[in-house]
PDB file of C-alpha atoms in Angstrom:
ATOM      1  CA  MET A   1       0.850 -35.739  12.832  1.00 82.00           C
ATOM      2  CA  GLN A   2       3.602 -37.672  11.120  1.00 88.00           C
ATOM      3  CA  ILE A   3       7.195 -37.876  12.360  1.00 87.00           C
ATOM      4  CA  PHE A   4       9.921 -39.072  10.009  1.00 91.00           C
ATOM      5  CA  PRO A   5      13.399 -39.916  11.330  1.00 92.00           C
ATOM      6  CA  VAL A   6      16.148 -38.573   9.090  1.00 92.00           C
ATOM      7  CA  SER A   7      19.903 -38.815   9.125  1.00 91.00           C
ATOM      8  CA  ILE A   8      22.283 -36.150   7.977  1.00 91.00           C
ATOM      9  CA  GLU A   9      25.594 -37.193   6.509  1.00 93.00           C
ATOM     10  CA  GLY A  10      28.410 -36.400   8.909  1.00 93.00           C
ATOM     11  CA  GLU A  11      26.072 -35.871  11.886  1.00 90.00           C
ATOM     12  CA  SER A  12      25.754 -38.407  14.691  1.00 89.00           C
ATOM     13  CA  GLU A  13      22.586 -36.853  16.163  1.00 85.00           C
ATOM     14  CA  ARG A  14      19.146 -38.092  15.118  1.00 83.00           C
ATOM     15  CA  TYR A  15      16.840 -35.607  13.459  1.00 85.00           C
ATOM     16  CA  PHE A  16      13.147 -35.714  12.667  1.00 85.00           C
ATOM     17  CA  VAL A  17      10.896 -34.079  10.117  1.00 87.00           C
ATOM     18  CA  VAL A  18       7.406 -33.313  11.401  1.00 86.00           C
ATOM     19  CA  ASN A  19       4.410 -33.164   9.075  1.00 90.00           C
ATOM     20  CA  VAL A  20       1.169 -31.904  10.536  1.00 92.00           C
ATOM     21  CA  THR A  21      -1.851 -33.313   8.742  1.00 93.00           C
ATOM     22  CA  LYS A  22      -4.689 -31.915  10.885  1.00 95.00           C
ATOM     23  CA  VAL A  23      -6.155 -28.675   9.533  1.00 96.00           C
ATOM     24  CA  VAL A  24      -8.525 -26.582  11.655  1.00 97.00           C
ATOM     25  CA  ASP A  25     -10.710 -23.598  10.702  1.00 97.00           C
ATOM     26  CA  CYS A  26     -10.196 -21.364  13.753  1.00 97.00           C
ATOM     27  CA  ILE A  27      -8.677 -18.043  12.620  1.00 97.00           C
ATOM     28  CA  ASP A  28     -10.245 -15.130  14.502  1.00 97.00           C
ATOM     29  CA  GLU A  29      -9.860 -12.566  11.727  1.00 96.00           C
ATOM     30  CA  ALA A  30     -11.455  -9.748  13.735  1.00 96.00           C
ATOM     31  CA  ARG A  31      -8.777 -10.068  16.463  1.00 96.00           C
ATOM     32  CA  CYS A  32      -5.781 -10.354  14.106  1.00 97.00           C
ATOM     33  CA  GLN A  33      -3.733  -7.166  13.728  1.00 96.00           C
ATOM     34  CA  GLU A  34      -3.689  -7.286   9.922  1.00 96.00           C
ATOM     35  CA  VAL A  35      -4.992  -9.774   7.395  1.00 96.00           C
ATOM     36  CA  GLN A  36      -3.821  -9.858   3.781  1.00 96.00           C
ATOM     37  CA  HIS A  37      -5.731 -11.792   1.135  1.00 94.00           C
ATOM     38  CA  TYR A  38      -4.370 -12.682  -2.272  1.00 91.00           C
ATOM     39  CA  PRO A  39      -5.496 -10.031  -4.762  1.00 88.00           C
ATOM     40  CA  GLU A  40      -8.441 -11.271  -6.786  1.00 86.00           C
ATOM     41  CA  GLY A  41      -7.421 -13.072  -9.969  1.00 88.00           C
ATOM     42  CA  THR A  42      -3.685 -13.184  -9.174  1.00 91.00           C
ATOM     43  CA  PHE A  43      -3.314 -16.762  -7.942  1.00 91.00           C
ATOM     44  CA  PRO A  44      -6.466 -18.786  -8.671  1.00 91.00           C
ATOM     45  CA  GLU A  45      -5.034 -21.798  -6.794  1.00 91.00           C
ATOM     46  CA  TYR A  46      -4.982 -19.705  -3.582  1.00 90.00           C
ATOM     47  CA  GLU A  47      -8.404 -18.120  -3.975  1.00 89.00           C
ATOM     48  CA  GLY A  48     -10.028 -17.622  -0.557  1.00 89.00           C
ATOM     49  CA  GLU A  49      -6.769 -18.187   1.337  1.00 93.00           C
ATOM     50  CA  TYR A  50      -4.739 -15.672   3.295  1.00 96.00           C
ATOM     51  CA  ARG A  51      -1.554 -14.243   1.810  1.00 95.00           C
ATOM     52  CA  TRP A  52      -0.256 -13.270   5.244  1.00 96.00           C
ATOM     53  CA  ILE A  53      -1.551 -12.513   8.732  1.00 97.00           C
ATOM     54  CA  TYR A  54       0.159 -10.162  11.180  1.00 96.00           C
ATOM     55  CA  GLY A  55      -0.681 -10.588  14.849  1.00 96.00           C
ATOM     56  CA  LEU A  56      -2.439 -13.893  14.194  1.00 97.00           C
ATOM     57  CA  ARG A  57      -5.199 -14.795  16.640  1.00 97.00           C
ATOM     58  CA  ILE A  58      -7.198 -18.012  16.768  1.00 97.00           C
ATOM     59  CA  ALA A  59     -10.455 -18.911  18.504  1.00 97.00           C
ATOM     60  CA  PRO A  60      -9.472 -21.681  20.979  1.00 95.00           C
ATOM     61  CA  SER A  61     -13.098 -22.827  21.166  1.00 96.00           C
ATOM     62  CA  LYS A  62     -12.848 -23.879  17.495  1.00 97.00           C
ATOM     63  CA  THR A  63      -9.651 -25.959  17.735  1.00 95.00           C
ATOM     64  CA  GLU A  64     -11.539 -29.211  18.359  1.00 91.00           C
ATOM     65  CA  GLY A  65      -9.143 -29.928  21.248  1.00 93.00           C
ATOM     66  CA  ALA A  66      -6.217 -30.392  18.867  1.00 95.00           C
ATOM     67  CA  HIS A  67      -2.721 -29.912  20.317  1.00 95.00           C
ATOM     68  CA  VAL A  68      -0.894 -29.677  16.958  1.00 95.00           C
ATOM     69  CA  PHE A  69      -2.454 -28.414  13.726  1.00 97.00           C
ATOM     70  CA  ARG A  70      -2.267 -26.123  10.731  1.00 96.00           C
ATOM     71  CA  LEU A  71      -4.785 -23.435   9.898  1.00 97.00           C
ATOM     72  CA  MET A  72      -7.344 -23.701   7.142  1.00 95.00           C
ATOM     73  CA  LYS A  73      -6.710 -20.986   4.534  1.00 95.00           C
ATOM     74  CA  PHE A  74      -3.263 -20.179   6.071  1.00 95.00           C
ATOM     75  CA  LYS A  75      -1.221 -23.363   6.131  1.00 87.00           C
ATOM     76  CA  THR A  76       2.048 -21.483   6.727  1.00 88.00           C
ATOM     77  CA  ALA A  77       1.335 -21.406  10.456  1.00 90.00           C
ATOM     78  CA  PHE A  78       2.073 -24.469  12.579  1.00 91.00           C
ATOM     79  CA  ILE A  79       0.055 -24.227  15.811  1.00 96.00           C
ATOM     80  CA  VAL A  80       0.878 -26.130  19.016  1.00 95.00           C
ATOM     81  CA  SER A  81      -0.796 -26.082  22.420  1.00 94.00           C
ATOM     82  CA  GLU A  82       0.930 -24.662  25.492  1.00 94.00           C
ATOM     83  CA  ASP A  83       1.636 -28.232  26.688  1.00 93.00           C
ATOM     84  CA  ILE A  84       3.412 -29.125  23.446  1.00 91.00           C
ATOM     85  CA  LYS A  85       5.333 -25.827  23.474  1.00 92.00           C
ATOM     86  CA  THR A  86       6.571 -26.516  27.017  1.00 93.00           C
ATOM     87  CA  ALA A  87       7.649 -30.052  26.094  1.00 90.00           C
ATOM     88  CA  LEU A  88       9.522 -28.803  23.021  1.00 87.00           C
ATOM     89  CA  GLU A  89      11.279 -26.109  25.056  1.00 89.00           C
ATOM     90  CA  ARG A  90      12.483 -28.791  27.504  1.00 90.00           C
ATOM     91  CA  ILE A  91      14.201 -30.604  24.608  1.00 84.00           C
ATOM     92  CA  GLY A  92      16.267 -27.540  23.830  1.00 80.00           C
ATOM     93  CA  ASN A  93      17.425 -25.811  20.675  1.00 70.00           C
ATOM     94  CA  LEU A  94      15.118 -27.045  17.924  1.00 77.00           C
ATOM     95  CA  GLY A  95      15.446 -24.094  15.583  1.00 80.00           C
ATOM     96  CA  VAL A  96      11.862 -22.982  16.209  1.00 85.00           C
ATOM     97  CA  SER A  97      10.323 -19.900  17.747  1.00 88.00           C
ATOM     98  CA  PHE A  98       6.929 -19.459  19.339  1.00 92.00           C
ATOM     99  CA  GLU A  99       4.418 -16.622  19.122  1.00 94.00           C
ATOM    100  CA  ARG A 100       1.242 -16.475  21.215  1.00 94.00           C
ATOM    101  CA  VAL A 101      -1.908 -16.679  19.064  1.00 96.00           C
ATOM    102  CA  THR A 102      -4.509 -16.460  21.845  1.00 94.00           C
ATOM    103  CA  GLY A 103      -5.357 -13.655  24.260  1.00 89.00           C
ATOM    104  CA  PRO A 104      -4.773  -9.937  23.769  1.00 87.00           C
ATOM    105  CA  HIS A 105      -1.909  -8.507  21.738  1.00 86.00           C
ATOM    106  CA  GLU A 106       1.078  -7.356  23.732  1.00 78.00           C
ATOM    107  CA  PRO A 107       1.763  -3.605  23.539  1.00 71.00           C
ATOM    108  CA  LEU A 108       4.422  -2.587  21.004  1.00 60.00           C
TER     109      LEU A 108
END
């Protein structure tokens, strides 16, 4: 993970940009609610990747013990462990939201 300090003109607070470089292949496609692939031949550069995943679920046993990572074939998602989530929540309003990606889906 890379953390870059940034300053914003007119703001006295410090801000940081986070870049996650670790990529893990741990999507549990069978437990996801809906998986969308790119239609064949539409975007060759994204061949084999996911267009979108609803109700994302990962296999924790395949995370290699990582606490912060992106998903192979679906780099939109930024995954953090429960420990990291708790620490971030203690900091306060960061402009992020969290969605559980392990365990059963909550009833609608």
